[in-house]
Amino acid sequence: MAALTRAIIGSRNIATDAPAVLIRAVDVYEHHRLSFADAYLVALAEADSGSSIASFDKGIGKVGTVPRIEPGSGEAS
């Protein structure tokens, strides 16, 4: 599925504002087994330096490229 998704994103018939973010989201989805929505959040946060993600999903913290904040605690993991 990841290879097909990359091909679709790279198609001339698909327009997106940030194809690199989508490709990165597919990479995170494929390698870290997060939901695509969480993988997309990681890719967006990586593209905006200094960003973090507030999420109950501890899997996001395992990616290691952006800090995950436990909602309600204010602490990054």
mmCIF file of C-alpha atoms in Angstrom:
data_model
loop_
_atom_site.group_PDB
_atom_site.id
_atom_site.type_symbol
_atom_site.label_atom_id
_atom_site.label_comp_id
_atom_site.label_asym_id
_atom_site.label_seq_id
_atom_site.Cartn_x
_atom_site.Cartn_y
_atom_site.Cartn_z
ATOM 1 C CA MET A 1 0.000 0.000 0.000
ATOM 2 C CA ALA A 2 2.809 2.449 0.825
ATOM 3 C CA ALA A 3 4.373 2.138 -2.643
ATOM 4 C CA LEU A 4 1.016 2.701 -4.331
ATOM 5 C CA THR A 5 0.333 5.726 -2.141
ATOM 6 C CA ARG A 6 3.732 7.223 -3.025
ATOM 7 C CA ALA A 7 2.979 6.695 -6.721
ATOM 8 C CA ILE A 8 -0.403 8.389 -6.396
ATOM 9 C CA ILE A 9 1.098 11.374 -4.546
ATOM 10 C CA GLY A 10 3.764 11.691 -7.238
ATOM 11 C CA SER A 11 1.232 11.547 -10.077
ATOM 12 C CA ARG A 12 0.791 14.606 -12.270
ATOM 13 C CA ASN A 13 -2.966 14.229 -11.757
ATOM 14 C CA ILE A 14 -2.771 14.834 -8.006
ATOM 15 C CA ALA A 15 -2.252 18.347 -6.655
ATOM 16 C CA THR A 16 -1.152 18.979 -3.084
ATOM 17 C CA ASP A 17 0.393 21.902 -1.263
ATOM 18 C CA ALA A 18 2.940 19.731 0.513
ATOM 19 C CA PRO A 19 3.800 16.484 -1.288
ATOM 20 C CA ALA A 20 6.935 16.023 0.845
ATOM 21 C CA VAL A 21 4.820 16.022 4.011
ATOM 22 C CA LEU A 22 2.521 13.383 2.531
ATOM 23 C CA ILE A 23 5.461 11.215 1.460
ATOM 24 C CA ARG A 24 6.958 11.524 4.953
ATOM 25 C CA ALA A 25 3.581 10.584 6.471
ATOM 26 C CA VAL A 26 3.554 7.430 4.339
ATOM 27 C CA ASP A 27 7.109 6.623 5.515
ATOM 28 C CA VAL A 28 6.149 7.055 9.178
ATOM 29 C CA TYR A 29 2.973 5.016 8.622
ATOM 30 C CA GLU A 30 4.947 2.223 6.976
ATOM 31 C CA HIS A 31 7.905 2.050 9.367
ATOM 32 C CA HIS A 32 6.320 2.885 12.721
ATOM 33 C CA ARG A 33 2.906 1.278 12.235
ATOM 34 C CA LEU A 34 0.963 4.330 13.395
ATOM 35 C CA SER A 35 -2.450 5.174 12.023
ATOM 36 C CA PHE A 36 -2.153 7.353 8.934
ATOM 37 C CA ALA A 37 -3.703 10.274 10.839
ATOM 38 C CA ASP A 38 -1.005 10.041 13.543
ATOM 39 C CA ALA A 39 1.716 9.591 10.919
ATOM 40 C CA TYR A 40 0.467 12.739 9.178
ATOM 41 C CA LEU A 41 0.575 14.660 12.477
ATOM 42 C CA VAL A 42 4.196 13.556 12.930
ATOM 43 C CA ALA A 43 5.078 14.670 9.388
ATOM 44 C CA LEU A 44 3.397 18.057 9.909
ATOM 45 C CA ALA A 45 5.178 18.590 13.228
ATOM 46 C CA GLU A 46 8.530 17.636 11.671
ATOM 47 C CA ALA A 47 7.968 20.222 8.940
ATOM 48 C CA ASP A 48 7.422 22.960 11.562
ATOM 49 C CA SER A 49 10.530 23.028 13.755
ATOM 50 C CA GLY A 50 9.867 23.363 17.444
ATOM 51 C CA SER A 51 6.455 21.708 17.184
ATOM 52 C CA SER A 52 5.182 18.964 19.441
ATOM 53 C CA ILE A 53 2.136 16.691 19.371
ATOM 54 C CA ALA A 54 -0.410 16.353 22.161
ATOM 55 C CA SER A 55 -1.657 12.775 21.966
ATOM 56 C CA PHE A 56 -2.565 9.810 24.133
ATOM 57 C CA ASP A 57 -0.923 7.524 21.525
ATOM 58 C CA LYS A 58 2.455 6.585 22.989
ATOM 59 C CA GLY A 59 3.491 5.219 19.576
ATOM 60 C CA ILE A 60 4.043 8.773 18.381
ATOM 61 C CA GLY A 61 6.821 9.161 20.943
ATOM 62 C CA LYS A 62 8.577 6.093 19.531
ATOM 63 C CA VAL A 63 9.151 7.897 16.207
ATOM 64 C CA GLY A 64 11.598 10.099 18.091
ATOM 65 C CA THR A 65 11.638 13.092 15.769
ATOM 66 C CA VAL A 66 9.067 15.261 17.580
ATOM 67 C CA PRO A 67 8.128 15.438 21.252
ATOM 68 C CA ARG A 68 4.795 13.940 22.308
ATOM 69 C CA ILE A 69 2.943 15.698 25.090
ATOM 70 C CA GLU A 70 0.552 13.677 27.213
ATOM 71 C CA PRO A 71 -2.708 15.679 27.135
ATOM 72 C CA GLY A 72 -3.415 17.272 30.480
ATOM 73 C CA SER A 73 0.116 16.817 31.814
ATOM 74 C CA GLY A 74 2.040 19.385 29.771
ATOM 75 C CA GLU A 75 5.067 17.081 29.816
ATOM 76 C CA ALA A 76 6.797 15.862 26.687
ATOM 77 C CA SER A 77 7.897 12.256 26.302
#
